[in-house]
mmCIF file of C-alpha atoms in Angstrom:
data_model
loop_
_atom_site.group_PDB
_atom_site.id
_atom_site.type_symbol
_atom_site.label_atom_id
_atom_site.label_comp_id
_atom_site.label_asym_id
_atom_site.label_seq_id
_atom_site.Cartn_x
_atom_site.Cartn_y
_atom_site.Cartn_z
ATOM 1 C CA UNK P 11 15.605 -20.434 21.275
ATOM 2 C CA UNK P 12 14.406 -17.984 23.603
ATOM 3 C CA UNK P 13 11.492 -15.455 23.143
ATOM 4 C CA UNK P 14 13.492 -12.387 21.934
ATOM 5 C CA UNK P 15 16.292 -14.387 20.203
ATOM 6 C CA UNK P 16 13.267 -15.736 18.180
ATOM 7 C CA UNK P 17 11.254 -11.848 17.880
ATOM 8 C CA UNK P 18 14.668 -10.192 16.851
ATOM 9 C CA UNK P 19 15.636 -13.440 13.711
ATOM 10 C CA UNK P 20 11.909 -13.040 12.902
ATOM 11 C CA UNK P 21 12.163 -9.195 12.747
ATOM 12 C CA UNK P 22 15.380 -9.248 11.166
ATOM 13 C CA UNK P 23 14.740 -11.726 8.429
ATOM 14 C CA UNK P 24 11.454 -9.807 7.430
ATOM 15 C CA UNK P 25 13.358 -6.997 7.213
ATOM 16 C CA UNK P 26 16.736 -7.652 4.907
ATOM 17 C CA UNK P 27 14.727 -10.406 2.726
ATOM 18 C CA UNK P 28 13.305 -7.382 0.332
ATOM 19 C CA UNK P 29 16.047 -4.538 1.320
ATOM 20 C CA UNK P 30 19.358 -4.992 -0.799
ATOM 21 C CA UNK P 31 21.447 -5.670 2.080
ATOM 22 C CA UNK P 32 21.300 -9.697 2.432
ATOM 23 C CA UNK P 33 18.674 -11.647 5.081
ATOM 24 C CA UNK P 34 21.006 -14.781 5.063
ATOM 25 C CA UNK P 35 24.122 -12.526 5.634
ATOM 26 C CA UNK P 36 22.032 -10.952 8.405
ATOM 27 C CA UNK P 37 21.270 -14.388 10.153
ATOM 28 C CA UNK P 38 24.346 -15.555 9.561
ATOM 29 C CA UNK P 39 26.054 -12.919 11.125
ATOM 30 C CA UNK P 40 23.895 -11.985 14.115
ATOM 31 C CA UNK P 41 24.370 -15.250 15.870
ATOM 32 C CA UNK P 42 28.204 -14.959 15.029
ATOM 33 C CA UNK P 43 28.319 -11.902 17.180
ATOM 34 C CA UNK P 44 25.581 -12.374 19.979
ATOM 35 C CA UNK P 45 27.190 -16.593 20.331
ATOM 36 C CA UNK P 46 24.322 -17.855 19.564
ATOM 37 C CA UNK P 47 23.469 -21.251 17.953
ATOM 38 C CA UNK P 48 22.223 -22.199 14.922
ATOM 39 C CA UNK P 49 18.513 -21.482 14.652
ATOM 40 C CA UNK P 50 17.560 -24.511 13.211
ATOM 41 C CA UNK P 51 15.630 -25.869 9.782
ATOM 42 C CA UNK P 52 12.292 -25.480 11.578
ATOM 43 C CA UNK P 53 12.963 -21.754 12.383
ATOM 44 C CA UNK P 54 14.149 -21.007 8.640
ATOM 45 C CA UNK P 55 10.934 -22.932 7.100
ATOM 46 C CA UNK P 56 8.388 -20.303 9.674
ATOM 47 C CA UNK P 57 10.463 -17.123 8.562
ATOM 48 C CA UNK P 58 10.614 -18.174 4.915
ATOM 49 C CA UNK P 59 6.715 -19.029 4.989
ATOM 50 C CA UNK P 60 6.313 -15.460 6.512
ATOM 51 C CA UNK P 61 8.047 -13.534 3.831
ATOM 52 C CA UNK P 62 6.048 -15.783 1.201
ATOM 53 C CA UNK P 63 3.024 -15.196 3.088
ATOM 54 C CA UNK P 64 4.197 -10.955 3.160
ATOM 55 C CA UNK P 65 4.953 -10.161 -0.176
ATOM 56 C CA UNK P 66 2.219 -12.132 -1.929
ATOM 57 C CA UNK P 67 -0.390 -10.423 0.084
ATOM 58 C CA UNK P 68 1.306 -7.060 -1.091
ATOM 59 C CA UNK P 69 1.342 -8.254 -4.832
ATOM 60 C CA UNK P 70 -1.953 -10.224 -4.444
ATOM 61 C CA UNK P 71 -3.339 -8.314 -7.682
ATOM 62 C CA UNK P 72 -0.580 -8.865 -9.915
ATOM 63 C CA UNK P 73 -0.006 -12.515 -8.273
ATOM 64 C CA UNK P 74 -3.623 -13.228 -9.211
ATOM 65 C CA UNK P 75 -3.693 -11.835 -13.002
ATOM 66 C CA UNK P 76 -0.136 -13.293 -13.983
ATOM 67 C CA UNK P 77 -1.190 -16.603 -12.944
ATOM 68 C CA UNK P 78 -4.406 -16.373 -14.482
ATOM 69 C CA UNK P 79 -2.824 -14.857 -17.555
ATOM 70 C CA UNK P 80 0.006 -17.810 -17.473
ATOM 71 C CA UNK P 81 -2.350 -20.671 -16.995
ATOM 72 C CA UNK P 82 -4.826 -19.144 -19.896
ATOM 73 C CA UNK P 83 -1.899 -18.361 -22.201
ATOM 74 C CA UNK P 84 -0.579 -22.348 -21.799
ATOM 75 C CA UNK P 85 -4.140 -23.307 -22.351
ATOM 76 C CA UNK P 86 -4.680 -21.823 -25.431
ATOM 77 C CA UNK P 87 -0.946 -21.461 -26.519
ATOM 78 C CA UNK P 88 -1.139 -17.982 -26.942
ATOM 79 C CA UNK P 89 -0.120 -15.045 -24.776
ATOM 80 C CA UNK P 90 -2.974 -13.575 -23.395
ATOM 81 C CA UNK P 91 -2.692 -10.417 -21.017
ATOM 82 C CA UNK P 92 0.462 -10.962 -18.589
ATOM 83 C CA UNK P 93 0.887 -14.777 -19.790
ATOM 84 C CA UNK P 94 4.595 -13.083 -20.954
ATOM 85 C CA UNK P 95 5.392 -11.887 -17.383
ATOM 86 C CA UNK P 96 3.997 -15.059 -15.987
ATOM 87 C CA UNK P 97 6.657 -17.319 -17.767
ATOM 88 C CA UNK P 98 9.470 -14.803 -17.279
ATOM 89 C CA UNK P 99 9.068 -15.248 -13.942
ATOM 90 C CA UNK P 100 9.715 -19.112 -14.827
ATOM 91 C CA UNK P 101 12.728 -18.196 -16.522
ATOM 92 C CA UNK P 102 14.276 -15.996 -13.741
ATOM 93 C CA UNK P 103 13.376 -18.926 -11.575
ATOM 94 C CA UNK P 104 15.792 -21.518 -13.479
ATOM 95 C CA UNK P 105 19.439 -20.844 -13.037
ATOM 96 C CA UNK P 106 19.236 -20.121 -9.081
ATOM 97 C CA UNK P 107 16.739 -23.692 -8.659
ATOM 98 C CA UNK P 108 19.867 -25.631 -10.853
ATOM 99 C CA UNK P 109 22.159 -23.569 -8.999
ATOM 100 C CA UNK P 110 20.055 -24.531 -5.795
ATOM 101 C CA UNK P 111 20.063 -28.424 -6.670
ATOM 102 C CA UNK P 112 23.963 -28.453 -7.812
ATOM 103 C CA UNK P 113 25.680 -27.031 -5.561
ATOM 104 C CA UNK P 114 23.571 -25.756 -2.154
ATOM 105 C CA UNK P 115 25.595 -28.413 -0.055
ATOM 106 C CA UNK P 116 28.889 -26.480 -0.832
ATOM 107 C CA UNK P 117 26.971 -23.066 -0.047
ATOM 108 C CA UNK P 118 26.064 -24.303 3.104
ATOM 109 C CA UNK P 119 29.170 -25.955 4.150
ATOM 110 C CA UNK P 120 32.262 -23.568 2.495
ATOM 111 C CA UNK P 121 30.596 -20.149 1.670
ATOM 112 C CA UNK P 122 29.296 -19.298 4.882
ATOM 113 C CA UNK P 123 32.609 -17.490 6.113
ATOM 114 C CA UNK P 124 32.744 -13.883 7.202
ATOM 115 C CA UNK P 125 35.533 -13.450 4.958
ATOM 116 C CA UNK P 126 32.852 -14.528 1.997
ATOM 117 C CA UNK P 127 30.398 -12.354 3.355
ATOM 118 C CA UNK P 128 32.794 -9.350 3.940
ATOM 119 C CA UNK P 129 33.760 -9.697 -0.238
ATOM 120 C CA UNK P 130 29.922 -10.042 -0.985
ATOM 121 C CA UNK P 131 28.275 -7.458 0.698
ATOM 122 C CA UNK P 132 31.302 -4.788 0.044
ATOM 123 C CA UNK P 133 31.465 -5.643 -3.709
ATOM 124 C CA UNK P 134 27.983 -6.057 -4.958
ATOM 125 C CA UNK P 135 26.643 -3.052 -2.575
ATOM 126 C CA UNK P 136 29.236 -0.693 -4.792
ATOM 127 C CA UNK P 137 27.793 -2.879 -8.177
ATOM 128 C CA UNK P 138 24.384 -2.003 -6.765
ATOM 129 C CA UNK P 139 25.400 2.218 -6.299
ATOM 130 C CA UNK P 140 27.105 1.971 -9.949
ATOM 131 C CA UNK P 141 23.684 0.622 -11.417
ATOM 132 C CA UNK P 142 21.953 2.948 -9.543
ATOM 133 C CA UNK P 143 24.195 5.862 -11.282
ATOM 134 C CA UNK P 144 23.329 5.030 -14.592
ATOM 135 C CA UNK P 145 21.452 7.447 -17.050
ATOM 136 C CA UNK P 146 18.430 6.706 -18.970
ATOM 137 C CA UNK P 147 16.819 4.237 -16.888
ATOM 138 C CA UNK P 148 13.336 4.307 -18.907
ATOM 139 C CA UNK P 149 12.337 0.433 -19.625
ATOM 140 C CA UNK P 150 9.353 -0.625 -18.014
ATOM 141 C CA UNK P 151 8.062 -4.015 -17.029
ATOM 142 C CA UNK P 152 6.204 -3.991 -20.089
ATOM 143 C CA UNK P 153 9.463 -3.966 -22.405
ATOM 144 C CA UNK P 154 11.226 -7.221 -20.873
ATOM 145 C CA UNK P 155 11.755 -10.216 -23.070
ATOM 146 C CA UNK P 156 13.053 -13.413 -21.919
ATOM 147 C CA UNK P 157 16.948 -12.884 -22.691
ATOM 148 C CA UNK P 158 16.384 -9.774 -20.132
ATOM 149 C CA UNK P 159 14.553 -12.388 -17.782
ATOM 150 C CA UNK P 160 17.311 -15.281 -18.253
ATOM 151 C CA UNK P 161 20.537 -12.409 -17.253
ATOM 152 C CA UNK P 162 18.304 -11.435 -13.797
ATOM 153 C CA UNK P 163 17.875 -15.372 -13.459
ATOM 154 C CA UNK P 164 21.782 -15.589 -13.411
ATOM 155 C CA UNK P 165 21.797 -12.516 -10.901
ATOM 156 C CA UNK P 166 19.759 -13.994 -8.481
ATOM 157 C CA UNK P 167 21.620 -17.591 -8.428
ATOM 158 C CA UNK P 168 24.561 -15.955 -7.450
ATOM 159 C CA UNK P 169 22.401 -14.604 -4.497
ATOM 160 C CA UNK P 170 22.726 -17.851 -3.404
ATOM 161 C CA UNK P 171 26.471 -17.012 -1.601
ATOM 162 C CA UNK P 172 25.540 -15.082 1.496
ATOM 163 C CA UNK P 173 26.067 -11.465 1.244
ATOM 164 C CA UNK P 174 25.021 -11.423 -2.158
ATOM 165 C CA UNK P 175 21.653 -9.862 -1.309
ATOM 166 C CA UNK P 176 18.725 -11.667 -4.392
ATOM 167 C CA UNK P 177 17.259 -8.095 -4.168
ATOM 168 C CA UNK P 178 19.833 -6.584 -4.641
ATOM 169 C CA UNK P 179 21.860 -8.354 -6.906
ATOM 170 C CA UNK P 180 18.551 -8.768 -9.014
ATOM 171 C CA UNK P 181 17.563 -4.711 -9.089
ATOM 172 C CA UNK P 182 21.241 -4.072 -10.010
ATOM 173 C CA UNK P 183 20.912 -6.614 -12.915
ATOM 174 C CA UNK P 184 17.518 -4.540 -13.725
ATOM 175 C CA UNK P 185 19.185 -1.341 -13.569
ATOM 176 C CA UNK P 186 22.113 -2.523 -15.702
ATOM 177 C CA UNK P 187 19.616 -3.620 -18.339
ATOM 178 C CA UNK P 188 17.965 -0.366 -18.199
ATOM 179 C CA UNK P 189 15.153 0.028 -16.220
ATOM 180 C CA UNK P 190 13.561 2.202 -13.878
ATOM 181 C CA UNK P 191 13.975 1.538 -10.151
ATOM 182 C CA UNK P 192 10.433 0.694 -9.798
ATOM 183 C CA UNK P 193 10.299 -1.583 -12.615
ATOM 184 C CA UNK P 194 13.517 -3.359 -11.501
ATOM 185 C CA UNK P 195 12.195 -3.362 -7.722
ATOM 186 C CA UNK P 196 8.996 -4.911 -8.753
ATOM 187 C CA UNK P 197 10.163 -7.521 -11.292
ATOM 188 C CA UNK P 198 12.855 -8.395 -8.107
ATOM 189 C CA UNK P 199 9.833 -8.743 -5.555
ATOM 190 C CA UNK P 200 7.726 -10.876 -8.187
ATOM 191 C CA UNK P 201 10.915 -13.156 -8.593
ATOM 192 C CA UNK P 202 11.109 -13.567 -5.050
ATOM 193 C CA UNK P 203 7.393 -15.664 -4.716
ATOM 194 C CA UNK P 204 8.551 -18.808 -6.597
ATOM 195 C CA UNK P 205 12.101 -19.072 -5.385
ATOM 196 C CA UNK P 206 11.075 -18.653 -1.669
ATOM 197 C CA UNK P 207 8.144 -21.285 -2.384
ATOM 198 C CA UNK P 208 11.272 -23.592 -3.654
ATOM 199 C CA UNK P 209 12.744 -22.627 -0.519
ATOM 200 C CA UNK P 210 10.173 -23.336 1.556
ATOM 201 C CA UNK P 211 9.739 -26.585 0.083
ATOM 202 C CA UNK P 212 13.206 -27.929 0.782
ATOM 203 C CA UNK P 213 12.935 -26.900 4.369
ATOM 204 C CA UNK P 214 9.878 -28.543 4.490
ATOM 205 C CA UNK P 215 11.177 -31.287 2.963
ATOM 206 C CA UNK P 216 14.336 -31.323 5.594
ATOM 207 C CA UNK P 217 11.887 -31.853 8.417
ATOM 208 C CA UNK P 218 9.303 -34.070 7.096
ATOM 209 C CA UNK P 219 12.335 -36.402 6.575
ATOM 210 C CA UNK P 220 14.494 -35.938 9.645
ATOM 211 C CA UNK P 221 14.453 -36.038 13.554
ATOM 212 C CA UNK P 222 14.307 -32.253 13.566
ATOM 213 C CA UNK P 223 12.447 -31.307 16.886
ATOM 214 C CA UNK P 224 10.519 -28.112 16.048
ATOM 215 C CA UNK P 225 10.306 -25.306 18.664
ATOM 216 C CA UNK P 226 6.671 -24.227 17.725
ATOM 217 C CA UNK P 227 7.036 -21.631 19.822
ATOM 218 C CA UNK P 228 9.890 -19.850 18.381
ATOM 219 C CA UNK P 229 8.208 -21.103 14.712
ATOM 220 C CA UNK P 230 5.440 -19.183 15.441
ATOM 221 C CA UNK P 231 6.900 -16.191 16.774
ATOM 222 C CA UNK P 232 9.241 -16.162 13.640
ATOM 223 C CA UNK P 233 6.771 -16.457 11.011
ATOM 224 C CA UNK P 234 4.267 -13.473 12.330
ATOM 225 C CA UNK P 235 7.185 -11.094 12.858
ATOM 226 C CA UNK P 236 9.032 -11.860 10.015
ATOM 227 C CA UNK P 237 5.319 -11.342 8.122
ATOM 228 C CA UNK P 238 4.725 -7.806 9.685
ATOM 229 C CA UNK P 239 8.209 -6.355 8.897
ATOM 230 C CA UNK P 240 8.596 -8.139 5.695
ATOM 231 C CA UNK P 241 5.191 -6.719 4.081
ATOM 232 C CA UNK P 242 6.413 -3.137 6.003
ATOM 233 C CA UNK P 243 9.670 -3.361 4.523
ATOM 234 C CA UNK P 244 8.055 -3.683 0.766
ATOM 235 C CA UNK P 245 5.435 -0.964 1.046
ATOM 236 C CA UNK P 246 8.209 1.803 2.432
ATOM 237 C CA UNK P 247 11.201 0.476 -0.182
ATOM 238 C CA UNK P 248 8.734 1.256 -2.618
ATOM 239 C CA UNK P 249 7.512 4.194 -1.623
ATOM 240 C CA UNK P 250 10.519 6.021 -0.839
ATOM 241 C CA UNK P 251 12.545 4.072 -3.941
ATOM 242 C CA UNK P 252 12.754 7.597 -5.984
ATOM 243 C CA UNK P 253 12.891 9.696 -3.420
ATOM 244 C CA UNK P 254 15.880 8.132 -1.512
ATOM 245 C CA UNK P 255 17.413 6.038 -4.970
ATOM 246 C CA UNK P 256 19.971 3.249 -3.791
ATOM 247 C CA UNK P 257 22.982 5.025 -2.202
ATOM 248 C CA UNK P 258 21.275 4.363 1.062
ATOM 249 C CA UNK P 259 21.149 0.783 1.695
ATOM 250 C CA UNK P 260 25.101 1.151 -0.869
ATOM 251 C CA UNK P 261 26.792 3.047 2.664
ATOM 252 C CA UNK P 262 24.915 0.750 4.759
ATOM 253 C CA UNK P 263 26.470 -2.673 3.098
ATOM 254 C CA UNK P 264 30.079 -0.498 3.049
ATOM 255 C CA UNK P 265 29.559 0.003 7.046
ATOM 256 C CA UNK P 266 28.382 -3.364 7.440
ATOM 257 C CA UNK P 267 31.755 -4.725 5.593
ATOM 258 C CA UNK P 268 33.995 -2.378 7.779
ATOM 259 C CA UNK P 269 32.204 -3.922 10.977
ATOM 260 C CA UNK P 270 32.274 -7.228 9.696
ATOM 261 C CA UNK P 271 35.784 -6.963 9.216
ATOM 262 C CA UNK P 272 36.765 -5.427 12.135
ATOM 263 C CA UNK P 273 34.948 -7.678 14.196
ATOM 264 C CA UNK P 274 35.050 -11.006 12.984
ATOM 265 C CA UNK P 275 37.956 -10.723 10.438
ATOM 266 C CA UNK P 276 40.286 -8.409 12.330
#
């Protein structure tokens, strides 16, 4: 992997990771058209630690008082401040880890298609405009139980076909159940620090326990880009999230679709 192969992967995944348009479409598909090979498990663990790395630095606050809360509330089997939060976050975590465990080697080796990736970004980018329509969005993070917590779960294991988008498929599941944007956008970004730590930890795992060579050059590279853009990415979603609503990263994912197609499909 050369130097800019490994800048614009690292910039990339940083990028699409917390925007509803799909990182793992994203790397799929930018090797597809450039011919390039696979990156490699090494280069996935670096951008995966740098997105970690980004968006608990950006949450640090909340990170800090929900597992302070969570750990308090299971020591003295109570719910104390954000203890609630803290174990929703467990539950949202369940169905994609099962998912993860059950059936990842199928992902990997039959779901990968652009024809896959055509029907996922095209059909859960309109889901994710039709959420985004509805009226009398008011719930908060505050007013989420865990049945609310257990349907975004399910949302964000089906993130685990590329083109699915786990933002996105887990603020339209937010939005469907009634909440704001920003209360949907957050409660996606908090759901994204344990699932990317499971992540993490199977690459890790991968090459601990293989003959992977790692290009540390290109792992470095990857992780600081994808850890600038990633924690950029957040802070403008977030700040321009009512101003600019979904519709904008919707036509995006319909473009993509229409490219995807014509290129790869047509």
């Amino acid at each position: 992997m050369d130097f800019y192969q490994a800048l614009l992967l690292g910039l990339l995944q940083g990028l699409t990771e917390f925007l509803p348009i799909s990182s793992s479409a994203h790397l799929i598909l930018m090797p597809a058209f450039f011919g390039w090979e696979d990156q490699g498990v090494g280069f996935d663990l670096s951008v995966h630690l740098g997105t970690l790395l980004a968006v608990v630095m950006y949450f640090r606050r909340d990170v800090f008082g929900i597992a302070r809360d969570g750990l308090i509330s299971v020591g003295q089997r109570r719910i104390v401040g954000q203890g609630a939060l803290a174990w929703y976050l467990v539950i949202g975590t369940i169905p994609a880890g099962l998912a993860g465990l059950a059936l990842l080697d199928m992902i990997d080796n039959e779901l990968r298609g652009a024809s896959v990736i055509f029907f996922t970004t095209l059909v859960f980018g309109l889901l994710l405009g039709v959420a985004d329509w509805l009226p009398k969005r008011q719930r908060t993070m505050d007013s989420l139980n865990w049945k609310d917590a257990a349907i975004i779960g399910i949302a964000q294991a089906m993130a685990l076909v590329p083109g699915t988008s786990r933002s996105g498929v887990t603020i339209t599941a937010g939005l469907f159940l009634g909440m704001t944007r920003e209360a949907a956008s957050r409660f996606s970004f908090l759901l994204a620090i344990p699932i990317i730590v499971l992540a993490s930890a199977a690459k890790l795992l991968e090459v601990a326990t293989s003959d992977v060579i790692v290009d540390w050059s290109g792992f470095l590279i990857g992780g600081v880009t994808s850890f600038l853009m990633a924690i950029t990415a957040i802070h403008f979603f977030l700040k321009w999230l009512n101003k600019v609503g979904m519709w904008p990263y919707v036509i995006y994912r319909i473009v993509l679709a229409g490219i995807i197609y014509a290129v790869l499909m047509g």
